[in-house]
PDB file of C-alpha atoms in Angstrom:
ATOM      1  CA  MET A  13      -0.076  -0.009   0.190  1.00 78.00           C
ATOM      2  CA  ASP A  14       1.714   3.322  -1.213  1.00 77.00           C
ATOM      3  CA  HIS A  15       1.547   6.895   0.786  1.00 77.00           C
ATOM      4  CA  SER A  16      -1.986   7.635  -1.686  1.00 84.00           C
ATOM      5  CA  ASP A  17      -3.273   4.602  -0.674  1.00 89.00           C
ATOM      6  CA  GLN A  18      -2.356   5.175   2.967  1.00 91.00           C
ATOM      7  CA  ASP A  19      -4.305   8.669   2.599  1.00 92.00           C
ATOM      8  CA  ALA A  20      -7.360   7.020   1.003  1.00 93.00           C
ATOM      9  CA  ALA A  21      -7.729   4.301   3.639  1.00 94.00           C
ATOM     10  CA  LEU A  22      -7.551   6.676   6.521  1.00 96.00           C
ATOM     11  CA  ALA A  23     -10.390   8.872   4.937  1.00 96.00           C
ATOM     12  CA  LEU A  24     -12.247   6.242   4.478  1.00 95.00           C
ATOM     13  CA  PHE A  25     -11.404   5.172   7.847  1.00 96.00           C
ATOM     14  CA  ASP A  26     -12.388   8.557   9.454  1.00 96.00           C
ATOM     15  CA  ARG A  27     -15.547   8.797   7.485  1.00 96.00           C
ATOM     16  CA  ARG A  28     -17.038   4.902   7.972  1.00 94.00           C
ATOM     17  CA  LEU A  29     -15.889   4.322  11.172  1.00 95.00           C
ATOM     18  CA  ARG A  30     -15.846   7.464  12.913  1.00 96.00           C
ATOM     19  CA  ARG A  31     -18.088  10.318  11.772  1.00 96.00           C
ATOM     20  CA  ASP A  32     -20.827   7.948  10.323  1.00 94.00           C
ATOM     21  CA  ALA A  33     -20.264   5.257  13.041  1.00 90.00           C
ATOM     22  CA  SER A  34     -23.230   2.894  13.700  1.00 86.00           C
ATOM     23  CA  PRO A  35     -24.650   3.229  16.369  1.00 84.00           C
ATOM     24  CA  GLY A  36     -23.822   6.628  16.949  1.00 89.00           C
ATOM     25  CA  GLU A  37     -25.461   9.803  17.716  1.00 94.00           C
ATOM     26  CA  ARG A  38     -24.198  13.340  16.200  1.00 95.00           C
ATOM     27  CA  ALA A  39     -23.711  15.882  18.668  1.00 95.00           C
ATOM     28  CA  GLY A  40     -23.318  19.378  17.223  1.00 94.00           C
ATOM     29  CA  ASP A  41     -19.230  18.663  16.336  1.00 96.00           C
ATOM     30  CA  VAL A  42     -18.683  15.275  17.923  1.00 97.00           C
ATOM     31  CA  VAL A  43     -20.630  11.678  17.204  1.00 98.00           C
ATOM     32  CA  ARG A  44     -20.650   9.792  20.432  1.00 97.00           C
ATOM     33  CA  GLN A  45     -21.753   6.198  21.161  1.00 95.00           C
ATOM     34  CA  THR A  46     -23.993   5.658  24.303  1.00 92.00           C
ATOM     35  CA  GLY A  47     -23.920   2.294  25.292  1.00 81.00           C
ATOM     36  CA  ALA A  48     -26.348   0.233  28.060  1.00 75.00           C
ATOM     37  CA  ASP A  49     -25.360  -0.620  31.568  1.00 66.00           C
ATOM     38  CA  GLY A  50     -21.981  -2.168  31.260  1.00 65.00           C
ATOM     39  CA  ASP A  51     -21.210  -1.372  27.260  1.00 76.00           C
ATOM     40  CA  TRP A  52     -19.030   0.913  26.221  1.00 87.00           C
ATOM     41  CA  SER A  53     -19.981   4.739  25.853  1.00 94.00           C
ATOM     42  CA  GLY A  54     -17.498   7.506  24.343  1.00 97.00           C
ATOM     43  CA  VAL A  55     -16.482  10.163  22.131  1.00 98.00           C
ATOM     44  CA  VAL A  56     -15.830   8.475  18.643  1.00 97.00           C
ATOM     45  CA  TRP A  57     -15.251  11.672  16.076  1.00 98.00           C
ATOM     46  CA  SER A  58     -14.884  15.432  16.552  1.00 97.00           C
ATOM     47  CA  ALA A  59     -14.227  18.106  14.780  1.00 96.00           C
ATOM     48  CA  LEU A  60     -13.464  21.065  17.203  1.00 98.00           C
ATOM     49  CA  GLY A  61     -11.676  24.538  17.066  1.00 97.00           C
ATOM     50  CA  PRO A  62      -9.567  26.030  19.522  1.00 97.00           C
ATOM     51  CA  ASP A  63     -12.943  28.301  20.604  1.00 97.00           C
ATOM     52  CA  THR A  64     -14.960  25.560  20.741  1.00 96.00           C
ATOM     53  CA  ALA A  65     -13.144  22.587  21.925  1.00 98.00           C
ATOM     54  CA  ASP A  66     -13.278  22.982  25.973  1.00 98.00           C
ATOM     55  CA  THR A  67     -17.030  24.237  25.706  1.00 98.00           C
ATOM     56  CA  VAL A  68     -17.709  20.694  23.631  1.00 98.00           C
ATOM     57  CA  ILE A  69     -15.612  19.003  26.119  1.00 98.00           C
ATOM     58  CA  ALA A  70     -17.645  20.349  29.153  1.00 98.00           C
ATOM     59  CA  GLU A  71     -20.964  19.350  27.068  1.00 98.00           C
ATOM     60  CA  GLN A  72     -20.057  16.031  26.653  1.00 98.00           C
ATOM     61  CA  VAL A  73     -18.870  15.479  30.404  1.00 98.00           C
ATOM     62  CA  ARG A  74     -22.213  16.625  31.703  1.00 98.00           C
ATOM     63  CA  TYR A  75     -23.972  14.691  29.138  1.00 97.00           C
ATOM     64  CA  PHE A  76     -22.298  11.263  30.397  1.00 96.00           C
ATOM     65  CA  SER A  77     -22.059  12.243  34.106  1.00 96.00           C
ATOM     66  CA  ASP A  78     -25.950  12.655  34.272  1.00 95.00           C
ATOM     67  CA  LEU A  79     -26.047   9.389  32.974  1.00 94.00           C
ATOM     68  CA  GLY A  80     -23.777   8.035  35.574  1.00 92.00           C
ATOM     69  CA  ARG A  81     -21.422   6.830  33.101  1.00 92.00           C
ATOM     70  CA  PRO A  82     -17.771   6.641  32.824  1.00 94.00           C
ATOM     71  CA  PHE A  83     -16.738   7.282  28.965  1.00 96.00           C
ATOM     72  CA  GLU A  84     -14.013   7.498  26.583  1.00 97.00           C
ATOM     73  CA  TRP A  85     -12.877   9.693  24.317  1.00 98.00           C
ATOM     74  CA  LYS A  86     -10.771   8.266  21.477  1.00 97.00           C
ATOM     75  CA  LEU A  87      -8.148  10.486  20.528  1.00 98.00           C
ATOM     76  CA  TYR A  88      -6.555  10.234  17.259  1.00 98.00           C
ATOM     77  CA  SER A  89      -3.512  11.765  16.195  1.00 97.00           C
ATOM     78  CA  TYR A  90      -5.042  13.728  13.416  1.00 97.00           C
ATOM     79  CA  ASP A  91      -7.508  15.465  15.240  1.00 98.00           C
ATOM     80  CA  THR A  92      -8.194  19.118  15.862  1.00 97.00           C
ATOM     81  CA  PRO A  93      -7.301  21.210  17.937  1.00 98.00           C
ATOM     82  CA  HIS A  94      -3.474  19.809  18.062  1.00 97.00           C
ATOM     83  CA  ASP A  95      -3.553  20.391  21.599  1.00 98.00           C
ATOM     84  CA  LEU A  96      -6.960  18.376  22.370  1.00 98.00           C
ATOM     85  CA  GLY A  97      -5.274  16.012  24.578  1.00 98.00           C
ATOM     86  CA  ARG A  98      -3.898  18.799  26.615  1.00 98.00           C
ATOM     87  CA  ARG A  99      -7.419  20.322  27.234  1.00 98.00           C
ATOM     88  CA  LEU A 100      -8.720  16.900  27.750  1.00 98.00           C
ATOM     89  CA  LEU A 101      -6.478  16.284  30.387  1.00 98.00           C
ATOM     90  CA  ALA A 102      -7.090  19.716  32.121  1.00 98.00           C
ATOM     91  CA  ALA A 103     -11.223  18.454  32.344  1.00 98.00           C
ATOM     92  CA  GLY A 104     -10.165  15.373  34.126  1.00 98.00           C
ATOM     93  CA  PHE A 105      -9.608  12.835  31.936  1.00 98.00           C
ATOM     94  CA  THR A 106      -7.241  10.189  32.152  1.00 98.00           C
ATOM     95  CA  PRO A 107      -5.180   8.739  29.289  1.00 98.00           C
ATOM     96  CA  GLU A 108      -4.444   5.463  28.810  1.00 96.00           C
ATOM     97  CA  PRO A 109      -1.559   4.165  26.424  1.00 94.00           C
ATOM     98  CA  ASP A 110      -1.190   5.026  23.129  1.00 96.00           C
ATOM     99  CA  GLU A 111      -2.197   2.610  20.049  1.00 96.00           C
ATOM    100  CA  THR A 112      -1.282   2.408  16.206  1.00 97.00           C
ATOM    101  CA  VAL A 113      -4.160   2.038  13.825  1.00 97.00           C
ATOM    102  CA  MET A 114      -3.315  -0.303  11.304  1.00 97.00           C
ATOM    103  CA  VAL A 115      -4.984  -1.061   8.191  1.00 97.00           C
ATOM    104  CA  GLY A 116      -4.627  -4.331   5.772  1.00 96.00           C
ATOM    105  CA  GLU A 117      -6.050  -4.801   2.285  1.00 95.00           C
ATOM    106  CA  VAL A 118      -7.685  -7.996   3.049  1.00 96.00           C
ATOM    107  CA  THR A 119      -6.391  -9.233  -0.814  1.00 93.00           C
ATOM    108  CA  ALA A 120      -2.697  -8.411   0.336  1.00 92.00           C
ATOM    109  CA  LEU A 121      -2.748 -10.026   3.477  1.00 93.00           C
ATOM    110  CA  SER A 122      -0.981 -13.484   4.398  1.00 86.00           C
ATOM    111  CA  THR A 123      -3.839 -15.808   5.278  1.00 88.00           C
ATOM    112  CA  GLY A 124      -1.476 -19.185   5.850  1.00 90.00           C
ATOM    113  CA  VAL A 125      -2.302 -20.441   9.453  1.00 94.00           C
ATOM    114  CA  GLU A 126       0.440 -22.236  10.908  1.00 94.00           C
ATOM    115  CA  LEU A 127      -0.106 -23.116  14.490  1.00 97.00           C
ATOM    116  CA  PRO A 128       2.334 -24.848  16.918  1.00 96.00           C
ATOM    117  CA  ASP A 129       2.210 -28.825  17.466  1.00 96.00           C
ATOM    118  CA  GLY A 130      -0.835 -29.752  19.754  1.00 97.00           C
ATOM    119  CA  VAL A 131      -2.677 -26.412  19.415  1.00 98.00           C
ATOM    120  CA  ARG A 132      -6.123 -25.947  17.108  1.00 98.00           C
ATOM    121  CA  LEU A 133      -8.664 -23.242  16.527  1.00 98.00           C
ATOM    122  CA  GLU A 134     -12.338 -23.600  17.680  1.00 98.00           C
ATOM    123  CA  ARG A 135     -14.973 -20.936  16.738  1.00 97.00           C
ATOM    124  CA  VAL A 136     -17.309 -19.724  19.720  1.00 97.00           C
ATOM    125  CA  THR A 137     -20.997 -20.026  19.455  1.00 95.00           C
ATOM    126  CA  ASP A 138     -22.115 -20.358  22.639  1.00 95.00           C
ATOM    127  CA  ALA A 139     -21.954 -19.143  26.371  1.00 94.00           C
ATOM    128  CA  ALA A 140     -19.567 -22.041  27.237  1.00 96.00           C
ATOM    129  CA  GLY A 141     -17.149 -20.360  24.505  1.00 97.00           C
ATOM    130  CA  VAL A 142     -17.778 -16.855  25.707  1.00 97.00           C
ATOM    131  CA  ASP A 143     -16.504 -18.187  29.798  1.00 96.00           C
ATOM    132  CA  LEU A 144     -13.420 -19.500  28.053  1.00 97.00           C
ATOM    133  CA  VAL A 145     -12.483 -16.023  26.128  1.00 97.00           C
ATOM    134  CA  ALA A 146     -13.602 -14.046  29.349  1.00 96.00           C
ATOM    135  CA  GLN A 147     -10.789 -16.685  30.978  1.00 96.00           C
ATOM    136  CA  VAL A 148      -7.954 -16.260  28.673  1.00 97.00           C
ATOM    137  CA  HIS A 149      -9.050 -12.142  28.689  1.00 95.00           C
ATOM    138  CA  GLU A 150      -8.554 -11.841  32.707  1.00 95.00           C
ATOM    139  CA  GLN A 151      -5.126 -14.507  32.752  1.00 96.00           C
ATOM    140  CA  ALA A 152      -3.511 -12.656  29.416  1.00 94.00           C
ATOM    141  CA  PHE A 153      -4.434  -8.860  30.404  1.00 92.00           C
ATOM    142  CA  GLY A 154      -4.956  -9.079  34.193  1.00 91.00           C
ATOM    143  CA  THR A 155      -8.011  -7.323  33.856  1.00 89.00           C
ATOM    144  CA  SER A 156     -11.612  -8.109  34.654  1.00 90.00           C
ATOM    145  CA  SER A 157     -13.799  -9.801  31.797  1.00 90.00           C
ATOM    146  CA  ALA A 158     -16.997  -9.220  33.258  1.00 88.00           C
ATOM    147  CA  ARG A 159     -18.432  -6.517  30.854  1.00 85.00           C
ATOM    148  CA  LEU A 160     -16.763  -8.078  27.589  1.00 90.00           C
ATOM    149  CA  ARG A 161     -18.512 -11.340  28.746  1.00 92.00           C
ATOM    150  CA  GLU A 162     -21.806  -9.527  29.008  1.00 89.00           C
ATOM    151  CA  GLN A 163     -20.865  -7.558  25.614  1.00 88.00           C
ATOM    152  CA  LEU A 164     -19.994 -10.885  23.627  1.00 93.00           C
ATOM    153  CA  THR A 165     -23.052 -12.769  24.923  1.00 93.00           C
ATOM    154  CA  ALA A 166     -25.630 -10.524  24.186  1.00 89.00           C
ATOM    155  CA  GLN A 167     -24.120  -9.930  20.285  1.00 90.00           C
ATOM    156  CA  LEU A 168     -23.901 -13.778  19.961  1.00 93.00           C
ATOM    157  CA  ALA A 169     -27.435 -13.701  20.929  1.00 91.00           C
ATOM    158  CA  GLY A 170     -28.424 -10.811  18.927  1.00 90.00           C
ATOM    159  CA  ALA A 171     -26.399  -9.698  16.090  1.00 90.00           C
ATOM    160  CA  PRO A 172     -24.180 -13.001  15.449  1.00 93.00           C
ATOM    161  CA  ASP A 173     -23.653 -12.164  11.893  1.00 93.00           C
ATOM    162  CA  THR A 174     -21.474  -9.326  13.069  1.00 94.00           C
ATOM    163  CA  LEU A 175     -18.903 -11.218  15.116  1.00 95.00           C
ATOM    164  CA  ASP A 176     -16.483 -14.224  14.657  1.00 97.00           C
ATOM    165  CA  ILE A 177     -14.963 -15.515  17.919  1.00 98.00           C
ATOM    166  CA  THR A 178     -11.520 -17.576  17.823  1.00 98.00           C
ATOM    167  CA  LEU A 179     -10.286 -19.681  20.584  1.00 98.00           C
ATOM    168  CA  ALA A 180      -6.897 -21.640  20.303  1.00 98.00           C
ATOM    169  CA  MET A 181      -6.873 -24.761  22.562  1.00 98.00           C
ATOM    170  CA  ALA A 182      -4.109 -26.639  23.591  1.00 98.00           C
ATOM    171  CA  GLY A 183      -6.107 -29.862  24.984  1.00 97.00           C
ATOM    172  CA  ASP A 184      -9.027 -28.872  27.016  1.00 96.00           C
ATOM    173  CA  LEU A 185      -6.986 -25.974  27.879  1.00 97.00           C
ATOM    174  CA  PRO A 186      -7.916 -22.021  26.240  1.00 98.00           C
ATOM    175  CA  VAL A 187      -4.210 -20.391  25.441  1.00 98.00           C
ATOM    176  CA  SER A 188      -5.418 -17.693  23.340  1.00 98.00           C
ATOM    177  CA  SER A 189      -8.449 -15.961  21.967  1.00 98.00           C
ATOM    178  CA  ALA A 190      -9.343 -13.225  19.316  1.00 97.00           C
ATOM    179  CA  ARG A 191     -12.610 -11.817  17.667  1.00 97.00           C
ATOM    180  CA  MET A 192     -13.182 -10.250  14.469  1.00 98.00           C
ATOM    181  CA  GLU A 193     -16.312  -7.450  14.479  1.00 95.00           C
ATOM    182  CA  LEU A 194     -18.163  -6.813  10.780  1.00 95.00           C
ATOM    183  CA  TYR A 195     -19.094  -3.513  10.514  1.00 93.00           C
ATOM    184  CA  PRO A 196     -22.286  -3.752   8.043  1.00 90.00           C
ATOM    185  CA  GLY A 197     -22.227  -1.089   5.215  1.00 89.00           C
ATOM    186  CA  THR A 198     -18.398  -0.588   5.697  1.00 93.00           C
ATOM    187  CA  GLU A 199     -15.612  -1.555   3.828  1.00 93.00           C
ATOM    188  CA  PHE A 200     -14.192  -2.707   7.333  1.00 97.00           C
ATOM    189  CA  ALA A 201     -13.837  -5.296  10.036  1.00 97.00           C
ATOM    190  CA  GLY A 202     -12.272  -4.658  12.916  1.00 97.00           C
ATOM    191  CA  LEU A 203      -9.751  -7.522  14.824  1.00 97.00           C
ATOM    192  CA  TRP A 204      -9.753  -7.124  18.615  1.00 96.00           C
ATOM    193  CA  GLY A 205      -8.857  -9.272  21.612  1.00 90.00           C
ATOM    194  CA  GLY A 206      -5.716 -11.111  20.604  1.00 89.00           C
ATOM    195  CA  GLY A 207      -4.757 -12.347  24.044  1.00 93.00           C
ATOM    196  CA  THR A 208      -2.432 -15.253  24.442  1.00 96.00           C
ATOM    197  CA  LEU A 209      -1.288 -17.009  28.206  1.00 97.00           C
ATOM    198  CA  ALA A 210       2.177 -15.853  29.185  1.00 96.00           C
ATOM    199  CA  ALA A 211       3.374 -19.528  29.087  1.00 96.00           C
ATOM    200  CA  TRP A 212       2.290 -19.672  25.219  1.00 97.00           C
ATOM    201  CA  ARG A 213       3.583 -16.393  23.510  1.00 96.00           C
ATOM    202  CA  GLY A 214       6.656 -16.315  20.936  1.00 94.00           C
ATOM    203  CA  ARG A 215       4.774 -19.466  19.131  1.00 96.00           C
ATOM    204  CA  GLY A 216       3.044 -17.707  16.748  1.00 95.00           C
ATOM    205  CA  ILE A 217      -0.199 -18.141  17.774  1.00 97.00           C
ATOM    206  CA  TYR A 218      -1.233 -14.423  17.622  1.00 95.00           C
ATOM    207  CA  ARG A 219       0.013 -14.365  13.584  1.00 94.00           C
ATOM    208  CA  ALA A 220      -2.095 -17.641  13.303  1.00 96.00           C
ATOM    209  CA  LEU A 221      -5.139 -15.878  14.682  1.00 96.00           C
ATOM    210  CA  VAL A 222      -4.704 -12.653  12.472  1.00 95.00           C
ATOM    211  CA  ALA A 223      -4.333 -15.067   9.151  1.00 94.00           C
ATOM    212  CA  HIS A 224      -7.215 -17.011  10.247  1.00 96.00           C
ATOM    213  CA  ARG A 225      -9.582 -13.731  10.360  1.00 96.00           C
ATOM    214  CA  ALA A 226      -7.985 -12.330   7.505  1.00 95.00           C
ATOM    215  CA  ARG A 227      -8.864 -15.611   6.011  1.00 95.00           C
ATOM    216  CA  ILE A 228     -12.938 -15.262   6.954  1.00 96.00           C
ATOM    217  CA  ALA A 229     -12.617 -11.761   6.022  1.00 96.00           C
ATOM    218  CA  ALA A 230     -11.775 -12.559   2.724  1.00 95.00           C
ATOM    219  CA  ASP A 231     -14.830 -14.992   2.337  1.00 94.00           C
ATOM    220  CA  LYS A 232     -16.811 -12.435   3.435  1.00 94.00           C
ATOM    221  CA  GLY A 233     -15.760  -9.812   1.007  1.00 94.00           C
ATOM    222  CA  VAL A 234     -14.635  -7.490   3.489  1.00 96.00           C
ATOM    223  CA  ARG A 235     -11.721  -5.053   1.732  1.00 96.00           C
ATOM    224  CA  TYR A 236     -10.223  -3.979   4.801  1.00 97.00           C
ATOM    225  CA  LEU A 237      -8.905  -5.049   8.485  1.00 97.00           C
ATOM    226  CA  GLN A 238      -8.719  -2.520  11.081  1.00 97.00           C
ATOM    227  CA  VAL A 239      -6.468  -3.255  14.270  1.00 96.00           C
ATOM    228  CA  ASP A 240      -5.910  -0.992  17.094  1.00 96.00           C
ATOM    229  CA  ALA A 241      -1.968  -2.217  17.634  1.00 95.00           C
ATOM    230  CA  SER A 242       0.100  -2.220  20.965  1.00 92.00           C
ATOM    231  CA  ASP A 243       3.673  -1.764  20.588  1.00 92.00           C
ATOM    232  CA  ASP A 244       3.722  -5.832  20.584  1.00 89.00           C
ATOM    233  CA  SER A 245       1.493  -6.618  18.029  1.00 91.00           C
ATOM    234  CA  ARG A 246       2.270  -3.955  15.653  1.00 94.00           C
ATOM    235  CA  PRO A 247       5.735  -5.618  14.413  1.00 93.00           C
ATOM    236  CA  ILE A 248       3.622  -8.763  13.972  1.00 91.00           C
ATOM    237  CA  LEU A 249       0.909  -6.935  11.858  1.00 93.00           C
ATOM    238  CA  GLU A 250       3.409  -5.399   9.649  1.00 93.00           C
ATOM    239  CA  ARG A 251       4.800  -8.588   8.605  1.00 91.00           C
ATOM    240  CA  LEU A 252       1.285 -10.006   7.727  1.00 91.00           C
ATOM    241  CA  GLY A 253       1.354  -7.078   5.494  1.00 92.00           C
ATOM    242  CA  PHE A 254      -0.713  -4.554   7.587  1.00 95.00           C
ATOM    243  CA  VAL A 255       0.019  -0.290   7.426  1.00 95.00           C
ATOM    244  CA  PRO A 256       0.138   2.088  10.208  1.00 96.00           C
ATOM    245  CA  LEU A 257      -2.332   4.927   9.416  1.00 96.00           C
ATOM    246  CA  CYS A 258      -2.347   7.382  12.742  1.00 97.00           C
ATOM    247  CA  THR A 259      -1.698   6.805  16.467  1.00 97.00           C
ATOM    248  CA  THR A 260      -5.077   6.755  18.932  1.00 97.00           C
ATOM    249  CA  THR A 261      -5.340   7.596  22.729  1.00 98.00           C
ATOM    250  CA  PRO A 262      -8.016   6.633  24.924  1.00 97.00           C
ATOM    251  CA  TYR A 263      -8.880   9.540  27.163  1.00 98.00           C
ATOM    252  CA  VAL A 264     -10.961   8.003  30.028  1.00 98.00           C
ATOM    253  CA  TYR A 265     -13.400  10.243  32.372  1.00 98.00           C
ATOM    254  CA  GLU A 266     -15.266   8.657  35.519  1.00 95.00           C
ATOM    255  CA  PRO A 267     -18.101  10.712  36.946  1.00 90.00           C
TER     256      PRO A 267
END
């Protein structure tokens, strides 16, 4: 993907997955998502100027605080004004680690799945499988999986065609999990999760899960796969054919 293709992919990403995000609510110069209790809520797009930014930030803080919900402001490196991060800090937000937004054109990605001996991939289709995914998540990331379990269970029940979840199993032991979110009406699907137990890292399982999902995306006619990549996963994704578009920083506000 050359620079002109990357610019075109970034413009499409900004329009399809941010400005026209579904579900999303346009509130003046921002697009926000308001989840049900336990679901993700936040600002996914903004077009602010230096004279309006502080007022709009305060409006969103009031909106989510009145609902009693924590929320996240997804700040991207090309967002304006250029000091938006500083303004969010001043308003009481807490930044989380930066991630790199990476995109791969599905037809150009490696889809060869190579797994360690004794490891197999299984598709998750029910609550029992979600429980195993939650188990991997807690052990891999050291954080609670309660909200993730609720989210995946509800999505499998209500919109199974928008989600593909995969477990890597070593015998009866779940050692890694990952999912692909499909965004109907767009050219994109998103890769999320990708957690592997510490004892099983460095064996190519994460790479295999990316390639596996790229193969599924190709079968479904998806044009681009998008990942918010950590520093650990970025080099693996680059070797598979993904390119960086920008960086993103989640700013979290707790009412």
